[in-house]
């Protein structure tokens, strides 16, 4: 984003993980919200969201967003709330209305296209909560039987293949899929990546402070309860939970930290089949692949060899009965959100309430819309785009994107700290970036995904199997440059370093983010800033390591790289001072890429806006000058609030800084802001000129 930054090797794993996380809930007797027949309108500069008693020179965020925070308490079913989250929730309510109609063949006049019938029937099956409750654990029986029938470790590759094919595989020991070769982005190769952790990241298993220990105790109790729900007696369930925590801790120790995961070189290890096999000697990897109808590959990117080594040790050490226990846990936990109410509630209690502080489960319809979005997202996207993304809107936002790219070119040429050689290659990279706006040129074909109106959990599993076949089918095939990593209705955007493309789904080009009814000032501040943000990701501390073709290849001179790092360190130092919650400050090594993109993005948006309005006389509106409206429009993209529990998870795992700092941290580095509000030296939002950070 603006909230998600995606690089291909994380894409498949993240994509599914997000769906699952937001599905941790079901169950609510009376939905308070109603479906929307059209998307609601909120202006991209919203006076009611402001707090004009605040001084922008002391706190721009409070000035622009104070009213929003007052008027928008975090809903009971959310961990955090923001302008983006609210827009996404509105999209969901709107899609709910569409799906409700498509779920009734008669009401739809029997005119449903094949793809409309598919999403309508999927939604209908999901909404039939009584049927889901009645089925309980039954849908998992065949896979549970496979696990229980495993008498010898040599069967593990076959059982794991079956589990990975039908469930969210990232949880079950490791994940396996396709990805672009870091050294040659035109090739799609097999990726053997990590998995096996139930908690958000490695430090949750390793930290020894009181809060962390308390959370682990609660996690262990949760695991025990899931085993009890599967029918285990209390003492056995408790012993199983101890085993789960100890095995996951061993895997956590061998996993990279969230900061190290940002270093692409640490996730790039081209291994032969023999080298991979040596890490996990007791696991027949070719058999695991053959069991999924794959020709065993000779070459892999083993993203974290140390993890595989630890996994191999666990597989060697654990008796087969313990392996069965681990598999039962991982299967039940990854499928819990789709099972009967006991599992759904228990999953919610730990992962949403305890971990993120969410008081109440989401309504069933929301869970179902999220699932359609996750499993049939582009079929749903066609409905969204047909109604909400006109050719005019597409043309206008493409134009803005191109303007900002022109400004980036000018900015690179003018950089005082970069040599001509590096500039040449930076410009080459800039000019190679592909702009993807709105929706894909080619819609995904879901014809091989069979949806049954009476079989919700079966649909979920077939959807996962469909996605897995699609993903694995890419290995060894030519790269599809038209593929999107987000659905068109998503309120978000991303840069992909290996594709070297920027992607703006139709969902993020709507009010209050892009507002066709308003003038340029707030639009350049808001959407212009987003476009600039994604563009700068190609040149942040991580993105700059990839060249114009999307290959991990150093194109910088040593001196220029050092100059970049010095300038980036200014930003890192600034953000490290900001507090997230209690005594937890921003881990600015984790957020550096996003913080650089935020700052560079707005600098570019400002320049593009200046070009756009050159020679025009712009009026003061509602007591705000055009320049002030640019900055308020910018700030209002991320009015937001987070529950304390979720803020802790955010600080540990999220590469984005909290909203307040994404606003104030940027403006404080821009002399244009200081001038727009006539701020004076000594005020909180004024940095002495020599201390301002600027990279791009
Ligand atoms: Zn970003």
PDB file of N, CA, C and O and ligand atoms in Angstrom, residues 1-6 492-495 533-534 537 540 593-595 597-598 656 662, ligand 1:
ATOM      1  N   UNK A   1       0.958  -1.072   0.000  1.00  0.00           N
ATOM      2  CA  UNK A   1       0.000   0.000   0.000  1.00  0.00           C
ATOM      3  C   UNK A   1       0.790   0.884   0.000  1.00  0.00           C
ATOM      4  O   UNK A   1       1.928   0.648   0.146  1.00  0.00           O
ATOM      5  N   UNK A   2      -0.300   0.540  -0.400  1.00  0.00           N
ATOM      6  CA  UNK A   2      -0.232   1.275   0.750  1.00  0.00           C
ATOM      7  C   UNK A   2      -0.393   0.345   1.943  1.00  0.00           C
ATOM      8  O   UNK A   2       0.376   0.521   2.822  1.00  0.00           O
ATOM      9  N   UNK A   3      -1.153  -0.672   2.036  1.00  0.00           N
ATOM     10  CA  UNK A   3      -0.958  -1.494   3.230  1.00  0.00           C
ATOM     11  C   UNK A   3      -0.287  -2.805   2.956  1.00  0.00           C
ATOM     12  O   UNK A   3       0.085  -3.477   3.871  1.00  0.00           O
ATOM     13  N   UNK A   4      -0.175  -3.178   1.718  1.00  0.00           N
ATOM     14  CA  UNK A   4       0.497  -4.449   1.509  1.00  0.00           C
ATOM     15  C   UNK A   4       1.578  -4.278   0.498  1.00  0.00           C
ATOM     16  O   UNK A   4       1.413  -3.588  -0.474  1.00  0.00           O
ATOM     17  N   UNK A   5       2.661  -4.880   0.761  1.00  0.00           N
ATOM     18  CA  UNK A   5       3.765  -4.826  -0.141  1.00  0.00           C
ATOM     19  C   UNK A   5       3.985  -6.249  -0.463  1.00  0.00           C
ATOM     20  O   UNK A   5       4.109  -7.075   0.401  1.00  0.00           O
ATOM     21  N   UNK A   6       3.963  -6.561  -1.740  1.00  0.00           N
ATOM     22  CA  UNK A   6       4.075  -7.972  -2.064  1.00  0.00           C
ATOM     23  C   UNK A   6       5.230  -8.214  -2.990  1.00  0.00           C
ATOM     24  O   UNK A   6       5.414  -7.522  -3.960  1.00  0.00           O
ATOM     25  N   UNK A 492      -6.490  -1.692  -1.816  1.00  0.00           N
ATOM     26  CA  UNK A 492      -5.072  -1.796  -1.546  1.00  0.00           C
ATOM     27  C   UNK A 492      -4.325  -1.697  -2.869  1.00  0.00           C
ATOM     28  O   UNK A 492      -4.947  -1.632  -3.931  1.00  0.00           O
ATOM     29  N   UNK A 493      -3.004  -1.675  -2.814  1.00  0.00           N
ATOM     30  CA  UNK A 493      -2.187  -1.619  -4.020  1.00  0.00           C
ATOM     31  C   UNK A 493      -0.848  -2.257  -3.695  1.00  0.00           C
ATOM     32  O   UNK A 493      -0.519  -2.430  -2.528  1.00  0.00           O
ATOM     33  N   UNK A 494      -0.075  -2.618  -4.713  1.00  0.00           N
ATOM     34  CA  UNK A 494       1.227  -3.220  -4.423  1.00  0.00           C
ATOM     35  C   UNK A 494       2.203  -3.054  -5.570  1.00  0.00           C
ATOM     36  O   UNK A 494       1.818  -2.799  -6.712  1.00  0.00           O
ATOM     37  N   UNK A 495       3.471  -3.175  -5.223  1.00  0.00           N
ATOM     38  CA  UNK A 495       4.556  -3.269  -6.197  1.00  0.00           C
ATOM     39  C   UNK A 495       5.136  -4.664  -6.095  1.00  0.00           C
ATOM     40  O   UNK A 495       5.283  -5.193  -4.995  1.00  0.00           O
ATOM     41  N   UNK A 533       3.995   6.025  -3.894  1.00  0.00           N
ATOM     42  CA  UNK A 533       4.441   5.039  -2.896  1.00  0.00           C
ATOM     43  C   UNK A 533       4.830   3.721  -3.573  1.00  0.00           C
ATOM     44  O   UNK A 533       5.919   3.191  -3.338  1.00  0.00           O
ATOM     45  N   UNK A 534       3.947   3.200  -4.412  1.00  0.00           N
ATOM     46  CA  UNK A 534       4.235   1.911  -5.060  1.00  0.00           C
ATOM     47  C   UNK A 534       5.446   2.036  -5.993  1.00  0.00           C
ATOM     48  O   UNK A 534       6.275   1.137  -6.075  1.00  0.00           O
ATOM     49  N   UNK A 537       8.644   1.918  -4.130  1.00  0.00           N
ATOM     50  CA  UNK A 537       9.002   0.568  -3.671  1.00  0.00           C
ATOM     51  C   UNK A 537      10.024  -0.091  -4.606  1.00  0.00           C
ATOM     52  O   UNK A 537      10.833  -0.902  -4.169  1.00  0.00           O
ATOM     53  N   UNK A 540      13.214   1.236  -3.014  1.00  0.00           N
ATOM     54  CA  UNK A 540      13.460   1.282  -1.565  1.00  0.00           C
ATOM     55  C   UNK A 540      14.605   0.322  -1.223  1.00  0.00           C
ATOM     56  O   UNK A 540      15.245  -0.239  -2.114  1.00  0.00           O
ATOM     57  N   UNK A 593      11.305   0.032   4.286  1.00  0.00           N
ATOM     58  CA  UNK A 593      10.839   0.067   2.892  1.00  0.00           C
ATOM     59  C   UNK A 593       9.555   0.871   2.757  1.00  0.00           C
ATOM     60  O   UNK A 593       9.394   1.676   1.832  1.00  0.00           O
ATOM     61  N   UNK A 594       8.634   0.655   3.675  1.00  0.00           N
ATOM     62  CA  UNK A 594       7.353   1.367   3.626  1.00  0.00           C
ATOM     63  C   UNK A 594       7.533   2.842   3.955  1.00  0.00           C
ATOM     64  O   UNK A 594       6.915   3.709   3.331  1.00  0.00           O
ATOM     65  N   UNK A 595       8.389   3.132   4.934  1.00  0.00           N
ATOM     66  CA  UNK A 595       8.605   4.532   5.311  1.00  0.00           C
ATOM     67  C   UNK A 595       9.265   5.301   4.158  1.00  0.00           C
ATOM     68  O   UNK A 595       8.904   6.452   3.881  1.00  0.00           O
ATOM     69  N   UNK A 597       8.919   4.536   0.996  1.00  0.00           N
ATOM     70  CA  UNK A 597       7.902   4.649  -0.053  1.00  0.00           C
ATOM     71  C   UNK A 597       6.901   5.759   0.283  1.00  0.00           C
ATOM     72  O   UNK A 597       6.472   6.509  -0.589  1.00  0.00           O
ATOM     73  N   UNK A 598       6.550   5.864   1.573  1.00  0.00           N
ATOM     74  CA  UNK A 598       5.613   6.925   1.980  1.00  0.00           C
ATOM     75  C   UNK A 598       6.193   8.307   1.682  1.00  0.00           C
ATOM     76  O   UNK A 598       5.528   9.171   1.107  1.00  0.00           O
ATOM     77  N   UNK A 656       4.480  -1.883   7.971  1.00  0.00           N
ATOM     78  CA  UNK A 656       4.007  -0.498   7.867  1.00  0.00           C
ATOM     79  C   UNK A 656       4.007   0.157   9.241  1.00  0.00           C
ATOM     80  O   UNK A 656       3.617  -0.457  10.232  1.00  0.00           O
ATOM     81  N   UNK A 662       2.764   7.486   9.648  1.00  0.00           N
ATOM     82  CA  UNK A 662       2.823   7.473   8.180  1.00  0.00           C
ATOM     83  C   UNK A 662       2.438   8.850   7.642  1.00  0.00           C
ATOM     84  O   UNK A 662       2.768   9.199   6.512  1.00  0.00           O
TER      85      UNK A 662
HETATM   86 ZN1  LIG B   1       4.009  -0.210   0.520  1.00  0.00          ZN
END
